[in-house]
Amino acid sequence: MHYIKTANAPEAIANAWVMDFAGVLSPNATKDTNKRNFARIVAFTIFRNLKMKYLFIIAMVFILSASGLVAKPSNTITKLDTKTTELFDIHTAQLHANNTIYAITISKIKSPKTQPKKYRIFYILDGNGHLPIALNALAKEYCKKDFLCDELDYVLLVGIGYGEKYAKIAFPPLRTRDYTPSIPKELLDSMDNKRNFLNGGGAQNFLESFVQTIIPFVKSHITQSNLELSKECGIFGHSFGGLFVLYALSNATNDFNHFYAISPSLWWGNGEFIGQNRAIDFADIEEDSITLWIMQDTPKNPQTQTINKENPRGKAKINTKELATLIQSQSNITPHYKAFQGYTHGSVVVPAFLEAIRDFAK
């Protein structure tokens, strides 16, 4: 496996509002005048302190947002670059499964340098948000210093997103339902923060729909285009999507043999879903031909790293590096672990994807 002080607010801010009140209270003024002036001083002091407090809060929110501590992923879908549309054939179809309309987007190189005999399928979860980002990144790096110059010709990139009213939303709320494992009721009832997990728990239903409906639909669409498929199939997910990748691995189906879990949300259910006889249990995985990559963001700001590891909505019992070690000890899988120094939870998607696709296509 590859294992790759917050300063106080400047005193100048606190002193910025210091004013000189000399002469406001005068021995020559009447008692009533001095009372009024004294009241003004008190009122101004209170106002000044309140203003300082809120200015400090506003400044901190701005700083934290810039550093990624309170940042949330944008729900605006990234536009495809001109180079991307010139390089890829991209087709989207709507599919009803799991009481949901999914958007299935299939992308491949328009003019391969060598005509592939068989294609590999690489599924990307959060297709609405992540597929455009991934395609733009690939178009930018394609044939750059021999990056996937020929290998990418053999890969079909398939985004699994959401259609209808969610078609223009990068990360729709249904992802919480679909990508997170269920938590046993007795455990859920014992959690003080159980409200944070009530909208999830649908990973098993989504996995069944994926295997029984989505994959056959994709294969049918591809074979109708007179394209042959190899047995190699990958699945890539980030955050909740990374969690689902681990769930799919532990509920081993023969439909995937390359798994890429990026910064998985191990805090989900306070980590209670991992362990013997739990939703994610690696002890029964016997297949030794599986490839597993676990990749993690490691922000420069240590506070950012802490926030991501111990999400305010839940607290992980294990980190990704420890998870890789656990999987290796419980199964025949030797995970690849990579930490991306200086990347936040959101920005890690691009380098992790490029690493994943380089591994998958080789």
mmCIF file of N, CA and C in Angstrom, residues 77-208:
data_model
loop_
_atom_site.group_PDB
_atom_site.id
_atom_site.type_symbol
_atom_site.label_atom_id
_atom_site.label_comp_id
_atom_site.label_asym_id
_atom_site.label_seq_id
_atom_site.Cartn_x
_atom_site.Cartn_y
_atom_site.Cartn_z
ATOM 1 N N ILE A 77 -23.986 22.234 -12.503
ATOM 2 C CA ILE A 77 -23.305 21.242 -13.324
ATOM 3 C C ILE A 77 -22.227 21.925 -14.173
ATOM 4 N N THR A 78 -21.036 21.366 -14.150
ATOM 5 C CA THR A 78 -19.912 21.902 -14.925
ATOM 6 C C THR A 78 -20.189 21.780 -16.423
ATOM 7 N N LYS A 79 -19.917 22.847 -17.155
ATOM 8 C CA LYS A 79 -20.100 22.810 -18.605
ATOM 9 C C LYS A 79 -18.940 22.061 -19.264
ATOM 10 N N LEU A 80 -19.254 21.341 -20.324
ATOM 11 C CA LEU A 80 -18.222 20.633 -21.066
ATOM 12 C C LEU A 80 -17.402 21.621 -21.889
ATOM 13 N N ASP A 81 -16.094 21.459 -21.839
ATOM 14 C CA ASP A 81 -15.217 22.305 -22.636
ATOM 15 C C ASP A 81 -15.345 21.948 -24.119
ATOM 16 N N THR A 82 -14.965 22.882 -24.974
ATOM 17 C CA THR A 82 -15.004 22.630 -26.418
ATOM 18 C C THR A 82 -14.128 21.436 -26.790
ATOM 19 N N LYS A 83 -12.968 21.353 -26.195
ATOM 20 C CA LYS A 83 -12.064 20.241 -26.471
ATOM 21 C C LYS A 83 -12.698 18.917 -26.081
ATOM 22 N N THR A 84 -13.497 18.933 -25.017
ATOM 23 C CA THR A 84 -14.163 17.709 -24.545
ATOM 24 C C THR A 84 -15.182 17.228 -25.561
ATOM 25 N N THR A 85 -16.007 18.137 -26.055
ATOM 26 C CA THR A 85 -17.042 17.758 -27.025
ATOM 27 C C THR A 85 -16.437 17.340 -28.359
ATOM 28 N N GLU A 86 -15.248 17.837 -28.658
ATOM 29 C CA GLU A 86 -14.569 17.429 -29.890
ATOM 30 C C GLU A 86 -13.956 16.035 -29.753
ATOM 31 N N LEU A 87 -13.584 15.675 -28.530
ATOM 32 C CA LEU A 87 -12.891 14.407 -28.296
ATOM 33 C C LEU A 87 -13.840 13.240 -28.068
ATOM 34 N N PHE A 88 -14.976 13.501 -27.390
ATOM 35 C CA PHE A 88 -15.857 12.411 -26.960
ATOM 36 C C PHE A 88 -17.196 12.412 -27.679
ATOM 37 N N ASP A 89 -17.696 11.204 -27.946
ATOM 38 C CA ASP A 89 -19.101 10.993 -28.285
ATOM 39 C C ASP A 89 -19.832 10.815 -26.966
ATOM 40 N N ILE A 90 -20.885 11.590 -26.748
ATOM 41 C CA ILE A 90 -21.596 11.552 -25.466
ATOM 42 C C ILE A 90 -23.085 11.396 -25.725
ATOM 43 N N HIS A 91 -23.681 10.349 -25.146
ATOM 44 C CA HIS A 91 -25.109 10.095 -25.329
ATOM 45 C C HIS A 91 -25.749 9.818 -23.966
ATOM 46 N N THR A 92 -26.904 10.425 -23.720
ATOM 47 C CA THR A 92 -27.618 10.253 -22.456
ATOM 48 C C THR A 92 -28.994 9.654 -22.706
ATOM 49 N N ALA A 93 -29.364 8.709 -21.845
ATOM 50 C CA ALA A 93 -30.686 8.093 -21.903
ATOM 51 C C ALA A 93 -31.288 8.094 -20.508
ATOM 52 N N GLN A 94 -32.608 8.134 -20.430
ATOM 53 C CA GLN A 94 -33.308 8.094 -19.154
ATOM 54 C C GLN A 94 -33.742 6.646 -18.877
ATOM 55 N N LEU A 95 -33.602 6.230 -17.642
ATOM 56 C CA LEU A 95 -33.949 4.860 -17.262
ATOM 57 C C LEU A 95 -34.706 4.870 -15.946
ATOM 58 N N HIS A 96 -35.841 4.190 -15.912
ATOM 59 C CA HIS A 96 -36.617 4.080 -14.675
ATOM 60 C C HIS A 96 -36.189 2.835 -13.915
ATOM 61 N N ALA A 97 -35.736 3.039 -12.686
ATOM 62 C CA ALA A 97 -35.334 1.932 -11.812
ATOM 63 C C ALA A 97 -35.385 2.434 -10.379
ATOM 64 N N ASN A 98 -35.663 1.535 -9.446
ATOM 65 C CA ASN A 98 -35.640 1.911 -8.026
ATOM 66 C C ASN A 98 -36.579 3.079 -7.730
ATOM 67 N N ASN A 99 -37.712 3.096 -8.439
ATOM 68 C CA ASN A 99 -38.699 4.183 -8.294
ATOM 69 C C ASN A 99 -38.085 5.554 -8.572
ATOM 70 N N THR A 100 -37.132 5.598 -9.465
ATOM 71 C CA THR A 100 -36.391 6.826 -9.773
ATOM 72 C C THR A 100 -36.059 6.857 -11.265
ATOM 73 N N ILE A 101 -35.993 8.059 -11.828
ATOM 74 C CA ILE A 101 -35.514 8.216 -13.194
ATOM 75 C C ILE A 101 -34.022 8.552 -13.136
ATOM 76 N N TYR A 102 -33.217 7.620 -13.641
ATOM 77 C CA TYR A 102 -31.778 7.832 -13.678
ATOM 78 C C TYR A 102 -31.354 8.314 -15.063
ATOM 79 N N ALA A 103 -30.328 9.158 -15.094
ATOM 80 C CA ALA A 103 -29.731 9.616 -16.356
ATOM 81 C C ALA A 103 -28.462 8.811 -16.582
ATOM 82 N N ILE A 104 -28.472 8.008 -17.636
ATOM 83 C CA ILE A 104 -27.324 7.160 -17.955
ATOM 84 C C ILE A 104 -26.592 7.780 -19.146
ATOM 85 N N THR A 105 -25.381 8.256 -18.911
ATOM 86 C CA THR A 105 -24.611 8.939 -19.955
ATOM 87 C C THR A 105 -23.393 8.103 -20.334
ATOM 88 N N ILE A 106 -23.328 7.722 -21.607
ATOM 89 C CA ILE A 106 -22.237 6.889 -22.109
ATOM 90 C C ILE A 106 -21.322 7.743 -22.989
ATOM 91 N N SER A 107 -20.036 7.708 -22.685
ATOM 92 C CA SER A 107 -19.050 8.529 -23.398
ATOM 93 C C SER A 107 -17.913 7.653 -23.892
ATOM 94 N N LYS A 108 -17.444 7.942 -25.107
ATOM 95 C CA LYS A 108 -16.275 7.244 -25.629
ATOM 96 C C LYS A 108 -15.536 8.151 -26.613
ATOM 97 N N ILE A 109 -14.275 7.816 -26.847
ATOM 98 C CA ILE A 109 -13.467 8.584 -27.794
ATOM 99 C C ILE A 109 -14.107 8.526 -29.183
ATOM 100 N N LYS A 110 -14.219 9.683 -29.834
ATOM 101 C CA LYS A 110 -14.853 9.731 -31.158
ATOM 102 C C LYS A 110 -14.029 9.009 -32.219
ATOM 103 N N SER A 111 -12.770 9.303 -32.261
ATOM 104 C CA SER A 111 -11.914 8.762 -33.320
ATOM 105 C C SER A 111 -10.723 8.044 -32.700
ATOM 106 N N PRO A 112 -10.919 6.804 -32.264
ATOM 107 C CA PRO A 112 -9.815 6.073 -31.637
ATOM 108 C C PRO A 112 -8.663 5.848 -32.615
ATOM 109 N N LYS A 113 -7.456 5.906 -32.079
ATOM 110 C CA LYS A 113 -6.270 5.713 -32.913
ATOM 111 C C LYS A 113 -6.165 4.268 -33.377
ATOM 112 N N THR A 114 -6.617 3.368 -32.510
ATOM 113 C CA THR A 114 -6.685 1.958 -32.880
ATOM 114 C C THR A 114 -8.117 1.491 -32.611
ATOM 115 N N GLN A 115 -8.664 0.705 -33.499
ATOM 116 C CA GLN A 115 -10.041 0.260 -33.338
ATOM 117 C C GLN A 115 -10.116 -0.816 -32.250
ATOM 118 N N PRO A 116 -10.764 -0.504 -31.125
ATOM 119 C CA PRO A 116 -10.820 -1.471 -30.029
ATOM 120 C C PRO A 116 -11.594 -2.732 -30.424
ATOM 121 N N LYS A 117 -11.080 -3.881 -29.970
ATOM 122 C CA LYS A 117 -11.812 -5.125 -30.179
ATOM 123 C C LYS A 117 -12.888 -5.277 -29.102
ATOM 124 N N LYS A 118 -12.517 -4.918 -27.880
ATOM 125 C CA LYS A 118 -13.469 -5.001 -26.780
ATOM 126 C C LYS A 118 -13.311 -3.776 -25.872
ATOM 127 N N TYR A 119 -14.436 -3.287 -25.411
ATOM 128 C CA TYR A 119 -14.434 -2.107 -24.547
ATOM 129 C C TYR A 119 -14.552 -2.495 -23.066
ATOM 130 N N ARG A 120 -13.968 -1.671 -22.237
ATOM 131 C CA ARG A 120 -14.125 -1.779 -20.785
ATOM 132 C C ARG A 120 -15.100 -0.701 -20.330
ATOM 133 N N ILE A 121 -15.942 -1.032 -19.357
ATOM 134 C CA ILE A 121 -16.899 -0.047 -18.837
ATOM 135 C C ILE A 121 -16.404 0.489 -17.499
ATOM 136 N N PHE A 122 -16.413 1.806 -17.381
ATOM 137 C CA PHE A 122 -15.994 2.483 -16.150
ATOM 138 C C PHE A 122 -17.165 3.330 -15.675
ATOM 139 N N TYR A 123 -17.834 2.880 -14.618
ATOM 140 C CA TYR A 123 -19.006 3.581 -14.098
ATOM 141 C C TYR A 123 -18.576 4.691 -13.137
ATOM 142 N N ILE A 124 -19.199 5.846 -13.291
ATOM 143 C CA ILE A 124 -18.918 6.999 -12.429
ATOM 144 C C ILE A 124 -20.205 7.394 -11.707
ATOM 145 N N LEU A 125 -20.196 7.253 -10.382
ATOM 146 C CA LEU A 125 -21.350 7.672 -9.585
ATOM 147 C C LEU A 125 -21.409 9.195 -9.510
ATOM 148 N N ASP A 126 -22.574 9.707 -9.109
ATOM 149 C CA ASP A 126 -22.789 11.165 -9.137
ATOM 150 C C ASP A 126 -22.547 11.678 -10.551
ATOM 151 N N GLY A 127 -23.132 10.979 -11.516
ATOM 152 C CA GLY A 127 -22.882 11.285 -12.918
ATOM 153 C C GLY A 127 -23.216 12.712 -13.315
ATOM 154 N N ASN A 128 -24.268 13.285 -12.732
ATOM 155 C CA ASN A 128 -24.619 14.673 -13.065
ATOM 156 C C ASN A 128 -23.459 15.620 -12.788
ATOM 157 N N GLY A 129 -22.861 15.454 -11.621
ATOM 158 C CA GLY A 129 -21.807 16.375 -11.207
ATOM 159 C C GLY A 129 -20.412 15.962 -11.631
ATOM 160 N N HIS A 130 -20.097 14.661 -11.510
ATOM 161 C CA HIS A 130 -18.717 14.229 -11.691
ATOM 162 C C HIS A 130 -18.345 13.855 -13.118
ATOM 163 N N LEU A 131 -19.288 13.377 -13.918
ATOM 164 C CA LEU A 131 -18.908 12.992 -15.281
ATOM 165 C C LEU A 131 -18.386 14.173 -16.092
ATOM 166 N N PRO A 132 -19.041 15.341 -16.099
ATOM 167 C CA PRO A 132 -18.487 16.474 -16.859
ATOM 168 C C PRO A 132 -17.100 16.886 -16.369
ATOM 169 N N ILE A 133 -16.902 16.855 -15.059
ATOM 170 C CA ILE A 133 -15.591 17.195 -14.496
ATOM 171 C C ILE A 133 -14.544 16.200 -14.973
ATOM 172 N N ALA A 134 -14.918 14.911 -14.952
ATOM 173 C CA ALA A 134 -13.996 13.855 -15.364
ATOM 174 C C ALA A 134 -13.650 13.965 -16.850
ATOM 175 N N LEU A 135 -14.652 14.201 -17.678
ATOM 176 C CA LEU A 135 -14.410 14.299 -19.122
ATOM 177 C C LEU A 135 -13.540 15.507 -19.460
ATOM 178 N N ASN A 136 -13.796 16.626 -18.804
ATOM 179 C CA ASN A 136 -12.961 17.813 -19.037
ATOM 180 C C ASN A 136 -11.512 17.550 -18.643
ATOM 181 N N ALA A 137 -11.329 16.862 -17.517
ATOM 182 C CA ALA A 137 -9.976 16.550 -17.054
ATOM 183 C C ALA A 137 -9.270 15.619 -18.033
ATOM 184 N N LEU A 138 -10.003 14.628 -18.536
ATOM 185 C CA LEU A 138 -9.414 13.700 -19.498
ATOM 186 C C LEU A 138 -9.044 14.410 -20.803
ATOM 187 N N ALA A 139 -9.945 15.264 -21.278
ATOM 188 C CA ALA A 139 -9.683 15.991 -22.525
ATOM 189 C C ALA A 139 -8.444 16.873 -22.395
ATOM 190 N N LYS A 140 -8.263 17.428 -21.216
ATOM 191 C CA LYS A 140 -7.112 18.299 -20.975
ATOM 192 C C LYS A 140 -5.810 17.511 -20.958
ATOM 193 N N GLU A 141 -5.867 16.285 -20.402
ATOM 194 C CA GLU A 141 -4.653 15.486 -20.235
ATOM 195 C C GLU A 141 -4.420 14.489 -21.359
ATOM 196 N N TYR A 142 -5.409 14.292 -22.235
ATOM 197 C CA TYR A 142 -5.340 13.246 -23.258
ATOM 198 C C TYR A 142 -4.111 13.425 -24.152
ATOM 199 N N CYS A 143 -3.326 12.349 -24.234
ATOM 200 C CA CYS A 143 -2.098 12.322 -25.049
ATOM 201 C C CYS A 143 -1.071 13.352 -24.597
ATOM 202 N N LYS A 144 -1.220 13.870 -23.411
ATOM 203 C CA LYS A 144 -0.247 14.821 -22.882
ATOM 204 C C LYS A 144 0.833 14.016 -22.159
ATOM 205 N N LYS A 145 2.036 14.059 -22.669
ATOM 206 C CA LYS A 145 3.126 13.236 -22.138
ATOM 207 C C LYS A 145 2.727 11.759 -22.138
ATOM 208 N N ASP A 146 2.079 11.355 -23.231
ATOM 209 C CA ASP A 146 1.664 9.958 -23.422
ATOM 210 C C ASP A 146 0.627 9.489 -22.411
ATOM 211 N N PHE A 147 -0.129 10.432 -21.843
ATOM 212 C CA PHE A 147 -1.165 10.040 -20.889
ATOM 213 C C PHE A 147 -2.333 9.383 -21.628
ATOM 214 N N LEU A 148 -2.495 8.065 -21.460
ATOM 215 C CA LEU A 148 -3.619 7.321 -22.019
ATOM 216 C C LEU A 148 -3.833 7.616 -23.499
ATOM 217 N N CYS A 149 -2.767 7.663 -24.229
ATOM 218 C CA CYS A 149 -2.891 8.029 -25.644
ATOM 219 C C CYS A 149 -3.630 6.959 -26.433
ATOM 220 N N ASP A 150 -3.376 5.705 -26.131
ATOM 221 C CA ASP A 150 -4.064 4.617 -26.816
ATOM 222 C C ASP A 150 -5.039 3.892 -25.889
ATOM 223 N N GLU A 151 -4.681 3.796 -24.606
ATOM 224 C CA GLU A 151 -5.471 2.995 -23.672
ATOM 225 C C GLU A 151 -6.904 3.494 -23.519
ATOM 226 N N LEU A 152 -7.093 4.807 -23.582
ATOM 227 C CA LEU A 152 -8.427 5.374 -23.381
ATOM 228 C C LEU A 152 -9.383 5.003 -24.515
ATOM 229 N N ASP A 153 -8.831 4.604 -25.649
ATOM 230 C CA ASP A 153 -9.668 4.184 -26.776
ATOM 231 C C ASP A 153 -10.549 2.994 -26.409
ATOM 232 N N TYR A 154 -10.134 2.226 -25.412
ATOM 233 C CA TYR A 154 -10.824 0.993 -25.049
ATOM 234 C C TYR A 154 -11.831 1.189 -23.907
ATOM 235 N N VAL A 155 -11.977 2.401 -23.434
ATOM 236 C CA VAL A 155 -12.790 2.651 -22.234
ATOM 237 C C VAL A 155 -14.093 3.376 -22.569
ATOM 238 N N LEU A 156 -15.179 2.859 -22.021
ATOM 239 C CA LEU A 156 -16.469 3.550 -22.072
ATOM 240 C C LEU A 156 -16.731 4.141 -20.699
ATOM 241 N N LEU A 157 -16.867 5.452 -20.628
ATOM 242 C CA LEU A 157 -17.137 6.140 -19.365
ATOM 243 C C LEU A 157 -18.645 6.318 -19.236
ATOM 244 N N VAL A 158 -19.206 5.729 -18.195
ATOM 245 C CA VAL A 158 -20.661 5.732 -18.030
ATOM 246 C C VAL A 158 -21.025 6.448 -16.728
ATOM 247 N N GLY A 159 -21.647 7.596 -16.850
ATOM 248 C CA GLY A 159 -22.090 8.344 -15.677
ATOM 249 C C GLY A 159 -23.470 7.895 -15.244
ATOM 250 N N ILE A 160 -23.626 7.629 -13.958
ATOM 251 C CA ILE A 160 -24.928 7.269 -13.390
ATOM 252 C C ILE A 160 -25.433 8.477 -12.612
ATOM 253 N N GLY A 161 -26.339 9.210 -13.244
ATOM 254 C CA GLY A 161 -26.873 10.417 -12.615
ATOM 255 C C GLY A 161 -28.375 10.334 -12.432
ATOM 256 N N TYR A 162 -29.001 11.478 -12.292
ATOM 257 C CA TYR A 162 -30.434 11.549 -12.029
ATOM 258 C C TYR A 162 -31.100 12.438 -13.069
ATOM 259 N N GLY A 163 -32.288 12.008 -13.508
ATOM 260 C CA GLY A 163 -33.000 12.739 -14.535
ATOM 261 C C GLY A 163 -34.195 13.492 -14.000
ATOM 262 N N GLU A 164 -35.087 13.866 -14.917
ATOM 263 C CA GLU A 164 -36.303 14.627 -14.624
ATOM 264 C C GLU A 164 -35.987 15.886 -13.829
ATOM 265 N N LYS A 165 -36.622 16.080 -12.686
ATOM 266 C CA LYS A 165 -36.468 17.342 -11.954
ATOM 267 C C LYS A 165 -35.065 17.534 -11.392
ATOM 268 N N TYR A 166 -34.273 16.447 -11.379
ATOM 269 C CA TYR A 166 -32.906 16.548 -10.860
ATOM 270 C C TYR A 166 -31.868 16.667 -11.973
ATOM 271 N N ALA A 167 -32.316 16.731 -13.211
ATOM 272 C CA ALA A 167 -31.397 16.687 -14.353
ATOM 273 C C ALA A 167 -30.404 17.840 -14.368
ATOM 274 N N LYS A 168 -30.758 18.981 -13.787
ATOM 275 C CA LYS A 168 -29.884 20.149 -13.808
ATOM 276 C C LYS A 168 -29.208 20.390 -12.460
ATOM 277 N N ILE A 169 -29.257 19.382 -11.593
ATOM 278 C CA ILE A 169 -28.637 19.490 -10.273
ATOM 279 C C ILE A 169 -27.438 18.547 -10.225
ATOM 280 N N ALA A 170 -26.287 19.079 -9.877
ATOM 281 C CA ALA A 170 -25.060 18.275 -9.900
ATOM 282 C C ALA A 170 -25.103 17.130 -8.894
ATOM 283 N N PHE A 171 -25.559 17.431 -7.678
ATOM 284 C CA PHE A 171 -25.562 16.419 -6.621
ATOM 285 C C PHE A 171 -26.936 16.391 -5.930
ATOM 286 N N PRO A 172 -27.896 15.723 -6.547
ATOM 287 C CA PRO A 172 -29.253 15.696 -6.008
ATOM 288 C C PRO A 172 -29.322 14.987 -4.655
ATOM 289 N N PRO A 173 -30.323 15.315 -3.849
ATOM 290 C CA PRO A 173 -30.431 14.714 -2.510
ATOM 291 C C PRO A 173 -30.647 13.208 -2.532
ATOM 292 N N LEU A 174 -31.123 12.660 -3.649
ATOM 293 C CA LEU A 174 -31.354 11.214 -3.714
ATOM 294 C C LEU A 174 -30.068 10.406 -3.564
ATOM 295 N N ARG A 175 -28.938 11.035 -3.774
ATOM 296 C CA ARG A 175 -27.665 10.326 -3.608
ATOM 297 C C ARG A 175 -27.483 9.850 -2.169
ATOM 298 N N THR A 176 -28.011 10.595 -1.210
ATOM 299 C CA THR A 176 -27.918 10.165 0.188
ATOM 300 C C THR A 176 -28.674 8.857 0.372
ATOM 301 N N ARG A 177 -29.852 8.774 -0.200
ATOM 302 C CA ARG A 177 -30.643 7.537 -0.111
ATOM 303 C C ARG A 177 -29.923 6.374 -0.788
ATOM 304 N N ASP A 178 -29.415 6.614 -1.999
ATOM 305 C CA ASP A 178 -28.895 5.528 -2.831
ATOM 306 C C ASP A 178 -27.530 5.017 -2.397
ATOM 307 N N TYR A 179 -26.685 5.880 -1.880
ATOM 308 C CA TYR A 179 -25.278 5.505 -1.685
ATOM 309 C C TYR A 179 -24.936 5.076 -0.259
ATOM 310 N N THR A 180 -25.848 5.206 0.674
ATOM 311 C CA THR A 180 -25.512 4.926 2.073
ATOM 312 C C THR A 180 -26.147 3.630 2.562
ATOM 313 N N PRO A 181 -25.403 2.840 3.319
ATOM 314 C CA PRO A 181 -25.943 1.581 3.846
ATOM 315 C C PRO A 181 -26.914 1.822 4.993
ATOM 316 N N SER A 182 -27.767 0.844 5.222
ATOM 317 C CA SER A 182 -28.738 0.962 6.310
ATOM 318 C C SER A 182 -28.038 0.755 7.654
ATOM 319 N N ILE A 183 -28.647 1.280 8.678
ATOM 320 C CA ILE A 183 -28.139 1.142 10.038
ATOM 321 C C ILE A 183 -29.179 0.362 10.835
ATOM 322 N N PRO A 184 -28.787 -0.710 11.531
ATOM 323 C CA PRO A 184 -29.761 -1.471 12.319
ATOM 324 C C PRO A 184 -30.562 -0.555 13.242
ATOM 325 N N LYS A 185 -31.865 -0.822 13.338
ATOM 326 C CA LYS A 185 -32.773 0.065 14.070
ATOM 327 C C LYS A 185 -32.331 0.276 15.513
ATOM 328 N N GLU A 186 -31.876 -0.808 16.156
ATOM 329 C CA GLU A 186 -31.483 -0.666 17.558
ATOM 330 C C GLU A 186 -30.282 0.259 17.717
ATOM 331 N N LEU A 187 -29.380 0.226 16.729
ATOM 332 C CA LEU A 187 -28.240 1.138 16.758
ATOM 333 C C LEU A 187 -28.680 2.558 16.459
ATOM 334 N N LEU A 188 -29.537 2.692 15.456
ATOM 335 C CA LEU A 188 -30.012 4.022 15.071
ATOM 336 C C LEU A 188 -30.742 4.691 16.228
ATOM 337 N N ASP A 189 -31.590 3.935 16.919
ATOM 338 C CA ASP A 189 -32.363 4.494 18.036
ATOM 339 C C ASP A 189 -31.479 4.924 19.200
ATOM 340 N N SER A 190 -30.297 4.338 19.289
ATOM 341 C CA SER A 190 -29.400 4.672 20.399
ATOM 342 C C SER A 190 -28.537 5.898 20.119
ATOM 343 N N MET A 191 -28.620 6.430 18.886
ATOM 344 C CA MET A 191 -27.774 7.561 18.504
ATOM 345 C C MET A 191 -28.445 8.893 18.807
ATOM 346 N N ASP A 192 -27.687 9.779 19.448
ATOM 347 C CA ASP A 192 -28.209 11.120 19.732
ATOM 348 C C ASP A 192 -28.407 11.920 18.450
ATOM 349 N N ASN A 193 -27.636 11.602 17.428
ATOM 350 C CA ASN A 193 -27.689 12.356 16.166
ATOM 351 C C ASN A 193 -28.357 11.547 15.060
ATOM 352 N N LYS A 194 -29.271 10.657 15.419
ATOM 353 C CA LYS A 194 -29.849 9.749 14.417
ATOM 354 C C LYS A 194 -30.603 10.490 13.314
ATOM 355 N N ARG A 195 -31.070 11.710 13.593
ATOM 356 C CA ARG A 195 -31.785 12.471 12.564
ATOM 357 C C ARG A 195 -30.902 12.723 11.338
ATOM 358 N N ASN A 196 -29.576 12.702 11.536
ATOM 359 C CA ASN A 196 -28.666 12.937 10.420
ATOM 360 C C ASN A 196 -28.611 11.768 9.440
ATOM 361 N N PHE A 197 -29.182 10.623 9.830
ATOM 362 C CA PHE A 197 -29.069 9.422 9.017
ATOM 363 C C PHE A 197 -30.419 8.890 8.540
ATOM 364 N N LEU A 198 -31.477 9.649 8.771
ATOM 365 C CA LEU A 198 -32.819 9.159 8.450
ATOM 366 C C LEU A 198 -33.102 9.146 6.951
ATOM 367 N N ASN A 199 -32.396 9.965 6.168
ATOM 368 C CA ASN A 199 -32.673 10.046 4.729
ATOM 369 C C ASN A 199 -31.828 9.075 3.906
ATOM 370 N N GLY A 200 -31.064 8.228 4.575
ATOM 371 C CA GLY A 200 -30.204 7.287 3.868
ATOM 372 C C GLY A 200 -30.643 5.848 4.066
ATOM 373 N N GLY A 201 -29.701 4.953 3.808
ATOM 374 C CA GLY A 201 -29.957 3.540 4.066
ATOM 375 C C GLY A 201 -30.451 2.743 2.878
ATOM 376 N N GLY A 202 -30.402 3.334 1.675
ATOM 377 C CA GLY A 202 -30.945 2.637 0.506
ATOM 378 C C GLY A 202 -29.913 1.979 -0.379
ATOM 379 N N ALA A 203 -28.698 1.756 0.119
ATOM 380 C CA ALA A 203 -27.625 1.211 -0.716
ATOM 381 C C ALA A 203 -27.967 -0.158 -1.290
ATOM 382 N N GLN A 204 -28.619 -1.008 -0.497
ATOM 383 C CA GLN A 204 -28.948 -2.347 -0.984
ATOM 384 C C GLN A 204 -29.936 -2.293 -2.150
ATOM 385 N N ASN A 205 -30.948 -1.453 -2.020
ATOM 386 C CA ASN A 205 -31.923 -1.304 -3.116
ATOM 387 C C ASN A 205 -31.260 -0.756 -4.376
ATOM 388 N N PHE A 206 -30.379 0.220 -4.176
ATOM 389 C CA PHE A 206 -29.693 0.799 -5.333
ATOM 390 C C PHE A 206 -28.755 -0.209 -5.978
ATOM 391 N N LEU A 207 -28.044 -0.985 -5.163
ATOM 392 C CA LEU A 207 -27.144 -1.998 -5.700
ATOM 393 C C LEU A 207 -27.919 -3.027 -6.528
ATOM 394 N N GLU A 208 -29.060 -3.458 -6.012
ATOM 395 C CA GLU A 208 -29.886 -4.414 -6.756
ATOM 396 C C GLU A 208 -30.361 -3.809 -8.071
#
